[in-house]
Coordinates of C-alpha atoms in Angstrom, one line a residue:
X20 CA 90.9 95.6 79.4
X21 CA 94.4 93.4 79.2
X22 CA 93.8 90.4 81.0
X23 CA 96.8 89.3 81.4
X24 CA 98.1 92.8 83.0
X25 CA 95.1 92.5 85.6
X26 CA 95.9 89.5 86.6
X27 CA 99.3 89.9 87.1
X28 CA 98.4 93.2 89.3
X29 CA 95.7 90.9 91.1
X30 CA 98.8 88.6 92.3
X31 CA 101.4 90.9 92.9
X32 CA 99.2 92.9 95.2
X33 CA 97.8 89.4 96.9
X34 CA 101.8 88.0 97.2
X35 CA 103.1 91.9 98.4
X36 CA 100.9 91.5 101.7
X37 CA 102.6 88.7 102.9
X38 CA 106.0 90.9 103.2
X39 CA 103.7 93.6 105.4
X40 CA 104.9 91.3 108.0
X41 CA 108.6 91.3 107.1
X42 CA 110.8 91.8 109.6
X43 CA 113.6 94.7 109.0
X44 CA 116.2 91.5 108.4
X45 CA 114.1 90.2 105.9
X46 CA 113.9 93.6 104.0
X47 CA 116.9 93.7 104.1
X48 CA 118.1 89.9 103.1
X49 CA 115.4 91.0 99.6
X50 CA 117.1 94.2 98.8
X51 CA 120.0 92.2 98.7
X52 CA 118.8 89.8 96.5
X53 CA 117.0 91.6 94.1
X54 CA 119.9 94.4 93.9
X55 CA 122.2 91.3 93.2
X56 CA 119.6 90.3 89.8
X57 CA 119.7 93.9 89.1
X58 CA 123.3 94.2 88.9
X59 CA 123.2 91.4 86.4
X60 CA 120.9 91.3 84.2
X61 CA 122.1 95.4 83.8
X62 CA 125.7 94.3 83.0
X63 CA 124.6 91.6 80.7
X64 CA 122.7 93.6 78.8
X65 CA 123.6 97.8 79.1
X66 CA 126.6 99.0 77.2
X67 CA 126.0 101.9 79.0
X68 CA 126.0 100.9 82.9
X69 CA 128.9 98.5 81.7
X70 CA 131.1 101.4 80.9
X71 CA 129.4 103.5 83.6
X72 CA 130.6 101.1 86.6
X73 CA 133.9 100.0 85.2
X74 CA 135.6 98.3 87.6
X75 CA 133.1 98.6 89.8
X76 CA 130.8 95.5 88.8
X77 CA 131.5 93.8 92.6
X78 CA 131.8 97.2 94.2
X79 CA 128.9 97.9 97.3
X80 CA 126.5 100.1 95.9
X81 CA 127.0 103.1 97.8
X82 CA 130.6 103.1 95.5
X83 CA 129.0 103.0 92.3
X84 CA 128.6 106.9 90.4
X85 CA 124.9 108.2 90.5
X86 CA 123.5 108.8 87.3
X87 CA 121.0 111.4 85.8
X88 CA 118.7 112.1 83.3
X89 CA 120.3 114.0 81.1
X90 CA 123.1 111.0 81.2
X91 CA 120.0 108.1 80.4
X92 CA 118.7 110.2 77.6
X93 CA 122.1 111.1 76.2
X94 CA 122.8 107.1 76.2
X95 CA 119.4 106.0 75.8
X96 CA 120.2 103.6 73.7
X97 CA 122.7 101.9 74.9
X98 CA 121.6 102.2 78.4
X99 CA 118.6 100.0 77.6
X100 CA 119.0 95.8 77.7
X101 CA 117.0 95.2 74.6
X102 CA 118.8 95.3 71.6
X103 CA 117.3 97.5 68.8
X104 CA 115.0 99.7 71.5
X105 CA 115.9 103.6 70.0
X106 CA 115.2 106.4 72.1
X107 CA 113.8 108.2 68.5
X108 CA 111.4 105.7 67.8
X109 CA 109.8 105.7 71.0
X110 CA 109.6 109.4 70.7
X111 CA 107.9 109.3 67.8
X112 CA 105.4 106.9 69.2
X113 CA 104.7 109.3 72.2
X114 CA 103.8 112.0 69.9
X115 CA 101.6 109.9 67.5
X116 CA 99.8 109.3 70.7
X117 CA 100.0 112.9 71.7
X118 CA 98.8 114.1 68.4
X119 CA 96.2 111.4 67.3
X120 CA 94.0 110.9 70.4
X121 CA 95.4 107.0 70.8
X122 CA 94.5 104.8 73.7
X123 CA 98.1 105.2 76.2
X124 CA 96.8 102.3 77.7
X125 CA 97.3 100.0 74.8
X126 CA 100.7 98.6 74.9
X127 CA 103.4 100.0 72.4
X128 CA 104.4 97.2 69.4
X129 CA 101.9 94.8 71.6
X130 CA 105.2 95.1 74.7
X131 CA 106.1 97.9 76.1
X132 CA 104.5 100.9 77.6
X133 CA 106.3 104.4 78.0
X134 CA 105.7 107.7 79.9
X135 CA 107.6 111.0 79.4
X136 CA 108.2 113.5 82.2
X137 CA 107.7 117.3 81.8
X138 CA 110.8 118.5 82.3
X139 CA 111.1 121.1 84.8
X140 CA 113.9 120.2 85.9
X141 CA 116.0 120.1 83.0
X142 CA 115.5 117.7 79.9
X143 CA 112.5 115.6 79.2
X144 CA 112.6 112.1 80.3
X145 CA 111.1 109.2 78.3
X146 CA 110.8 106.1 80.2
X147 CA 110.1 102.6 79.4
X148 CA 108.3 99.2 80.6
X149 CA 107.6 95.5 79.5
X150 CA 104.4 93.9 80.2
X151 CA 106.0 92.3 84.1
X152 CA 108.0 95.7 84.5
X153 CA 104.2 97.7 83.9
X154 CA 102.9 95.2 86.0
X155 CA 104.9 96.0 88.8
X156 CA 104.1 99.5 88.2
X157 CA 100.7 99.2 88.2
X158 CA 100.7 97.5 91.5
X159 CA 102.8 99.7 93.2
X160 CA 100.0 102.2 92.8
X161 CA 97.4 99.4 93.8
X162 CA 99.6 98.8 97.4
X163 CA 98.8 102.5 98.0
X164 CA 95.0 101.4 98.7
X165 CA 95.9 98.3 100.7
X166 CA 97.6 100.0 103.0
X167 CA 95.2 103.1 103.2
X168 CA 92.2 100.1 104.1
X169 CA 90.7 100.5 101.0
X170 CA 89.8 97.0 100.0
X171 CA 89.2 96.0 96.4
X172 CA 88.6 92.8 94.4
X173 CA 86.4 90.6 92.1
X174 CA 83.1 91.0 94.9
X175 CA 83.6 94.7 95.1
X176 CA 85.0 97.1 92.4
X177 CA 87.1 99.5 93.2
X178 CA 85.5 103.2 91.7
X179 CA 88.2 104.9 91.1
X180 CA 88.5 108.8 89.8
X181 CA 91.5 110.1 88.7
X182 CA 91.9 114.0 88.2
X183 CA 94.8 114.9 86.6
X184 CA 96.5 115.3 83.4
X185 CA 94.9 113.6 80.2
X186 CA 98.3 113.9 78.5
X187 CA 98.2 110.7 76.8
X188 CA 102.0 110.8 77.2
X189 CA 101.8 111.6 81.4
X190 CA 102.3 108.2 83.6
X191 CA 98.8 109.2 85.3
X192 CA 97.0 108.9 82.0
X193 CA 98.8 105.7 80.9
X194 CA 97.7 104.1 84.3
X195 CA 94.5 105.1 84.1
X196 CA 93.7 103.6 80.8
X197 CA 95.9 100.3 81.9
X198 CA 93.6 100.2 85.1
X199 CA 90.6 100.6 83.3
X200 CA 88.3 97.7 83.8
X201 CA 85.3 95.7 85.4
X202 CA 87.8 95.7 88.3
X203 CA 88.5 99.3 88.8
X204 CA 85.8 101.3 87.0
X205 CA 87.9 104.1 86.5
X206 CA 86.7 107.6 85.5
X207 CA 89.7 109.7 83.9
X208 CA 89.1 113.5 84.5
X209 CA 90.9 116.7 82.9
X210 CA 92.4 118.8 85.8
X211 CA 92.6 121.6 83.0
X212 CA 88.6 121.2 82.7
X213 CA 85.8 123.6 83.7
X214 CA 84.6 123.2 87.5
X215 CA 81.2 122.7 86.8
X216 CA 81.9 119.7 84.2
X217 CA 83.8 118.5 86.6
X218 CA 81.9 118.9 89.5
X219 CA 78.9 117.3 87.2
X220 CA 80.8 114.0 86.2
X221 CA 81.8 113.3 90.1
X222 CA 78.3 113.4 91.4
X223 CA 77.3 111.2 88.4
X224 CA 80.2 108.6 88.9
X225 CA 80.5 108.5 92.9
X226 CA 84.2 107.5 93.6
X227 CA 84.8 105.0 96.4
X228 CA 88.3 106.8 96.0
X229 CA 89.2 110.4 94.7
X230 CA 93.2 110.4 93.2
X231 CA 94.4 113.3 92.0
X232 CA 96.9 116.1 92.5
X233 CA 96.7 118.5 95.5
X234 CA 96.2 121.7 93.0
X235 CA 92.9 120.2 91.9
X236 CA 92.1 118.4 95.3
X237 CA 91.8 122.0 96.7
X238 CA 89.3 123.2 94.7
X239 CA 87.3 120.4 94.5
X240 CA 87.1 120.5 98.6
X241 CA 85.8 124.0 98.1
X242 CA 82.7 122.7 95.6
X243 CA 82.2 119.8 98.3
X244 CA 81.9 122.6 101.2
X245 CA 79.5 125.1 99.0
X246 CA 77.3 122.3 98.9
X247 CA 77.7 121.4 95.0
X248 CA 79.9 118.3 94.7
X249 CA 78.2 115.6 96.6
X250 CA 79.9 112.5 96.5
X251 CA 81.7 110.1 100.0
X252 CA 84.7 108.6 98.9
X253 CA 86.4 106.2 101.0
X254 CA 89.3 107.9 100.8
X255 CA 91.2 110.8 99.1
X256 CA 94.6 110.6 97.5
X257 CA 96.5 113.0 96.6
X258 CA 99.7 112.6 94.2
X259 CA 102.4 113.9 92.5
X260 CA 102.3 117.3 93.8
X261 CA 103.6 118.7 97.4
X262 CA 100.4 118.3 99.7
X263 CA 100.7 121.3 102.1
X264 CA 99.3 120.9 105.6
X265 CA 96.6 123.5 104.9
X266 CA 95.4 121.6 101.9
X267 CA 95.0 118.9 103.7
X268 CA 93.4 120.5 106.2
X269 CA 90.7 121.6 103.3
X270 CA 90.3 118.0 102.4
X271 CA 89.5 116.8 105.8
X272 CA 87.1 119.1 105.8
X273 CA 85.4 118.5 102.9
X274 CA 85.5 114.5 103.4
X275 CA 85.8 114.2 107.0
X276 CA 89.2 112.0 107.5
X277 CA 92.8 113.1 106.6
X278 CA 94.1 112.7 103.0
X279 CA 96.6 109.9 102.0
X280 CA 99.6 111.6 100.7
X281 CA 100.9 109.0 98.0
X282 CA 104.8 109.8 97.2
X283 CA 105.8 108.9 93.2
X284 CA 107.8 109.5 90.6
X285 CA 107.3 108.8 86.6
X286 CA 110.7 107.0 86.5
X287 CA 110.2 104.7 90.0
X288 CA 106.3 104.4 89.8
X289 CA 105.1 104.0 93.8
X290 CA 107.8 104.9 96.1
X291 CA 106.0 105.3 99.8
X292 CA 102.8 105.7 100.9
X293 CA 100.7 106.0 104.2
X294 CA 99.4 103.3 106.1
X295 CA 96.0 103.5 108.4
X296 CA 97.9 105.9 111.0
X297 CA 99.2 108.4 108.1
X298 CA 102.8 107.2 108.1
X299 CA 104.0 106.8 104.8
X300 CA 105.9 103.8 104.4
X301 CA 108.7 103.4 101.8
X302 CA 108.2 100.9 99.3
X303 CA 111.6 99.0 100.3
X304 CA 111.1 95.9 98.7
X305 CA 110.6 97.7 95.2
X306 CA 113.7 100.4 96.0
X307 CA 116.5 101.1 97.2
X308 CA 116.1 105.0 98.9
X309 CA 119.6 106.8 99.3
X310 CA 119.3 110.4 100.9
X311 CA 122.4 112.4 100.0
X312 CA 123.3 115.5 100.5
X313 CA 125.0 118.2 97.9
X314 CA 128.0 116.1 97.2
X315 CA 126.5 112.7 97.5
X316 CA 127.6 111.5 100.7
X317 CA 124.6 109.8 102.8
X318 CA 122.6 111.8 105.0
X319 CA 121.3 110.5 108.9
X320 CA 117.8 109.2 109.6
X321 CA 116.0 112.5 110.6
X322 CA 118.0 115.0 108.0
X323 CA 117.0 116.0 104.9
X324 CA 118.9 115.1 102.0
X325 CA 120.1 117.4 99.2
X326 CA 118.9 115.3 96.7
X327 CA 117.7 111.5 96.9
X328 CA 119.2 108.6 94.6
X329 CA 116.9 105.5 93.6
X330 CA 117.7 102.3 92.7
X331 CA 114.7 100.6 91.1
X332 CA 114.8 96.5 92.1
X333 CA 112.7 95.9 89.4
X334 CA 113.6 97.4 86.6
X335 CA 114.9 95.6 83.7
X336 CA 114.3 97.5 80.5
X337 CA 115.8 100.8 81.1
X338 CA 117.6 100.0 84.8
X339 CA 117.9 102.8 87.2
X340 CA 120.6 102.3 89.5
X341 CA 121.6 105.1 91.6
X342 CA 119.3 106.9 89.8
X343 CA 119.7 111.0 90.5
X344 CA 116.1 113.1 92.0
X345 CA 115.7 115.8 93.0
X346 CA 113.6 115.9 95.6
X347 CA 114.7 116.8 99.4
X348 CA 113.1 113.9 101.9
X349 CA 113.3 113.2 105.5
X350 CA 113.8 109.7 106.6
X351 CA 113.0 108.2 109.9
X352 CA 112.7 104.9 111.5
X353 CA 111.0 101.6 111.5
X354 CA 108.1 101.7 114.3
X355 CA 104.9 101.9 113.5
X356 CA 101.7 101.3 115.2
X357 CA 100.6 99.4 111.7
X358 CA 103.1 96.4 112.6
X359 CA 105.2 97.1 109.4
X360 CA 108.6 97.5 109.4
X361 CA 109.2 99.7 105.9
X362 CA 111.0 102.7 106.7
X363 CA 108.8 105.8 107.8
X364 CA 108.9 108.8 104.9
X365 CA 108.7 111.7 107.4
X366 CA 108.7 114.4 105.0
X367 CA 109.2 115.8 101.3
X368 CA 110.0 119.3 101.7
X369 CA 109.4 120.0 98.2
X370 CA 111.4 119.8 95.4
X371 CA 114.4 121.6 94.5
X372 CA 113.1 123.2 91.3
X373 CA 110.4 125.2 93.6
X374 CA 113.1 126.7 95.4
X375 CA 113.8 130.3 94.5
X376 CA 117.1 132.0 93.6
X377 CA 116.7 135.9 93.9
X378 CA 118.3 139.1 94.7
X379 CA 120.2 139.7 97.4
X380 CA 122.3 142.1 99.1
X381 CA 125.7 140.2 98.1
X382 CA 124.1 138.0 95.7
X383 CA 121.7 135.9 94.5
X384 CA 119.5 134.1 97.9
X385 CA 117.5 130.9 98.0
X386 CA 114.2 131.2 98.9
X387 CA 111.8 127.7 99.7
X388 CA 108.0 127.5 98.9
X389 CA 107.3 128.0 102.7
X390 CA 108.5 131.5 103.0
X391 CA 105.2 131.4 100.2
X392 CA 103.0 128.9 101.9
X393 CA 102.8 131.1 105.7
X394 CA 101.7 133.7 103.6
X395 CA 99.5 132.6 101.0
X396 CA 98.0 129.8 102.9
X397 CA 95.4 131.3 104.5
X398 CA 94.8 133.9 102.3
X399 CA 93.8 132.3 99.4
X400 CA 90.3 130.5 99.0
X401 CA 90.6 127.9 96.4
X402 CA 95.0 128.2 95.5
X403 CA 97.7 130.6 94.7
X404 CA 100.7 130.2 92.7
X405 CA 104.1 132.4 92.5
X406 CA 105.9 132.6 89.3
X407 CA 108.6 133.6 88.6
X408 CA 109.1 136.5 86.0
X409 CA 112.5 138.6 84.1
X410 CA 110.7 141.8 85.9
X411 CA 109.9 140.0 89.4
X412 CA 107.0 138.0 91.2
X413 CA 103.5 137.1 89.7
X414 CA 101.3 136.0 92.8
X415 CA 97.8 134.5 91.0
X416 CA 95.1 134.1 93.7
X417 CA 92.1 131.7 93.3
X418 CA 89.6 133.6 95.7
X419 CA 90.4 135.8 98.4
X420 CA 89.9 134.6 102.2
X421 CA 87.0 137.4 104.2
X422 CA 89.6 140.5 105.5
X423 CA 92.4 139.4 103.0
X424 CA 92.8 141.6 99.8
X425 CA 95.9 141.7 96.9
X426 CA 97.5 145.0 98.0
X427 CA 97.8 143.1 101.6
X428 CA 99.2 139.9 99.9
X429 CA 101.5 142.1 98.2
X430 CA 103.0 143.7 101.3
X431 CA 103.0 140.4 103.1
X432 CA 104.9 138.8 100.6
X433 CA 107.5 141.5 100.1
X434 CA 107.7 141.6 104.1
X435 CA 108.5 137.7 104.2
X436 CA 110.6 138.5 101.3
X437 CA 113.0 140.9 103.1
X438 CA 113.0 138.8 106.1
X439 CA 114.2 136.1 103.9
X440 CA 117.3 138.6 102.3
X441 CA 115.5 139.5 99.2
X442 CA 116.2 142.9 97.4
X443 CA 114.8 144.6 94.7
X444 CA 111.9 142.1 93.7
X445 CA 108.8 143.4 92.8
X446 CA 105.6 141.4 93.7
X447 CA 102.1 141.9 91.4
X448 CA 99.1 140.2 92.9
X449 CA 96.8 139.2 90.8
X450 CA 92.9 137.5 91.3
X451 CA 92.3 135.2 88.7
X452 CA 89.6 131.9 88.1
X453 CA 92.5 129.1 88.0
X454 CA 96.0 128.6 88.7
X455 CA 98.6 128.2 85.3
X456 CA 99.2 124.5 85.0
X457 CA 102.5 122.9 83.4
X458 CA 102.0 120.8 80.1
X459 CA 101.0 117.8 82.0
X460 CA 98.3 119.5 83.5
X461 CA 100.5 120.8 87.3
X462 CA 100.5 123.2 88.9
X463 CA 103.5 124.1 91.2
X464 CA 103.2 126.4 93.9
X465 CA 106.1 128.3 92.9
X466 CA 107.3 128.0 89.1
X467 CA 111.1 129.0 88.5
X468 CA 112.1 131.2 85.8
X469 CA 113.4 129.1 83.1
X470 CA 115.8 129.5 80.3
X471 CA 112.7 130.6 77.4
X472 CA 111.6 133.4 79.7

């Protein structure tokens, strides 16, 4: 256990509470503030954002250029404000962890600790934190419990267990080993494990709080309503994946109260959550949340942007101003029965790299998870997945639903297909035990065809 770290969570969490009654003024007045520190301590020390915003260094922020991955990882080095920090050395210190079984939870040269994304949607990201930027992180994770009601401190732990990736290089596995304490006894499970392992460990441990990604949520609501996982948390998270209403529906279910559908990203740590009334709140004193749509302009309050940029308040080491994702949110407005006055998240309508380009009579046609999900929803017991292949569809089933069987799946999905302008796709159904999971232990709904296929 770091010390220092915990108690540096303990009293951001304690001094974040008081701005649950910030006015939407007061928001404001911070973002103002902290984007003004941003601005400078970036200039003063990036090369990169210095040559990035020429003349642009007293612009509004909705003037300066959006940035993207690929452009921090080409410029990596000079993108970062500490002198000497090279993208190639912090590489090789993700896959000496990766390949040598070290603790990610132990901080990097004693100062830093790092995360790398997947790269689904293009080039792996490598990202980077000192000990008050982790901090920061770490709480951001922590608000998502305050504002769910789950209360935690020194007179009552907080058991906490976390199924998802064991990556050692995957932000869920560096948090759980940073969170790891007398605090927050924290059992770290393998989403890539067996079931009954699984299943075993959770009845041993009892969770006050179950965290983990929707694709192994599922499942484990289907142990809890066969009558072999026995365990009451206080409340179930689910994160980093797209929680679809009839998952949720499993999970209430199996628990008997509605999931808390935490929003997140490896590069911005915590960036909304839901409160007591399942309004996810935007974590506006942290970010600055810019809906855009395909050519950047700003989308209205109750559209759904093309793409979202992020500007991280907090961020010192590696800033992210403007920062390009691609995700496809819904913002609404301020009210809520809670009292706070963060901006209401009202949907992520999953990601862009989900989103199907196929056949069609005059070309290629986009087609979006939920032409998948009103199919395969309700026919599948325990998950489903569609991926994408050179010679057409793969549908994987986990368990077929009584009356449901593949050659029906198949015809429903080339039905919705058709509807949907598709031509010439073929669609195999298969039944299999588990759903194919990314590197970092996801698994997507619908996986792309990518450039090594």
């Amino acid at each position: 256990m770091d010390l220092r770290l915990i108690t540096r969570v303990l009293f951001l969490r304690a001094a974040w509470r008081r701005r649950d009654h910030w006015d939407a003024a007061q928001i404001t007045a911070h973002q103002d503030h902290a984007l003004e520190e941003l601005r400078r301590a970036t200039y003063a020390g990036s090369e990169f954002y210095r040559r990035h915003h020429a003349g642009l260094h007293d612009a509004p922020l909705d003037q300066l250029p959006s940035v993207t991955k690929a452009d921090l990882m080409a410029h990596f080095d000079e993108a970062v404000t500490t002198p000497g920090l090279r993208l190639a050395d912090l590489e090789n210190h993700l896959l000496s962890l990766t390949q040598g079984g070290g603790d990610p939870g132990v901080p990097w040269k004693g100062r830093w600790w790092a995360a790398a994304t997947a790269g689904t949607t293009g080039r792996r990201g490598t990202f980077i934190w000192n000990r008050a930027e982790w901090a920061t992180v770490l709480a951001s994770y922590a608000r998502a419990n305050d504002w769910a009601g789950i209360s935690a401190g020194l007179t009552r732990p907080l058991k906490m267990a976390l199924v998802s990736s064991r990556v050692p290089t995957h932000q869920s596995a560096v948090v759980g080993a940073s969170l790891r304490s007398g605090l927050v006894p924290t059992l770290r499970l393998d989403v890539t494990a067996p079931m009954d392992e699984t299943v075993a460990a959770l009845n041993r441990f009892q969770p006050r709080i179950l965290v983990g990604y929707a694709s192994a949520l599922e499942p484990l609501a289907a142990e809890q309503l066969a009558g072999r996982l026995h365990i009451s948390p206080q409340g179930v998270m689910s994160a980093s994946e797209v929680l679809s209403p009839h998952t949720a529906t499993e999970l209430e279910a199996a628990w008997g109260s509605a999931p808390f559908d935490v929003y997140a990203a490896t590069e911005t740590a915590g960036i909304a959550s839901p409160c007591t009334y399942r309004n996810r709140h935007l974590y506006e004193d942290l970010l600055i949340i810019e809906p855009v749509d395909q050519a950047g302009s700003p989308v209205p309050p109750g559209t759904t942007g093309a793409k979202l940029l992020v500007t991280v308040l907090f961020a010192r080491t590696l800033p992210l101003i403007r920062y390009e994702m691609s995700d496809t949110v819904r913002l609404g407005g301020r009210g809520c029965p809670c009292g706070r006055a963060f901006t209401i998240l009202e949907d992520i309508e999953g990601r862009i790299e989900d989103v199907l380009q196929l056949p069609g009579k005059a070309g290629n046609v986009n087609v979006h998870p939920n032409v998948f999900h009103h199919v395969l929803d309700q026919a599948a017991t325990a998950g489903w997945q569609v991926i994408q292949e050179t010679s057409g569809l793969r549908v994987l089933m986990v368990g077929l639903a009584p009356g449901a069987s593949t050659q029906g799946v198949s015809t429903a999905v080339a039905s919705a297909l058709k509807e949907a302008g598709v031509v010439d796709t073929p669609v195999d159904v298969q039944l299999v035990e588990r759903v194919e999971r990314t590197a970092m232990g996801k698994a997507p709904f619908v996986r792309r065809l990518t450039g090594g296929q």
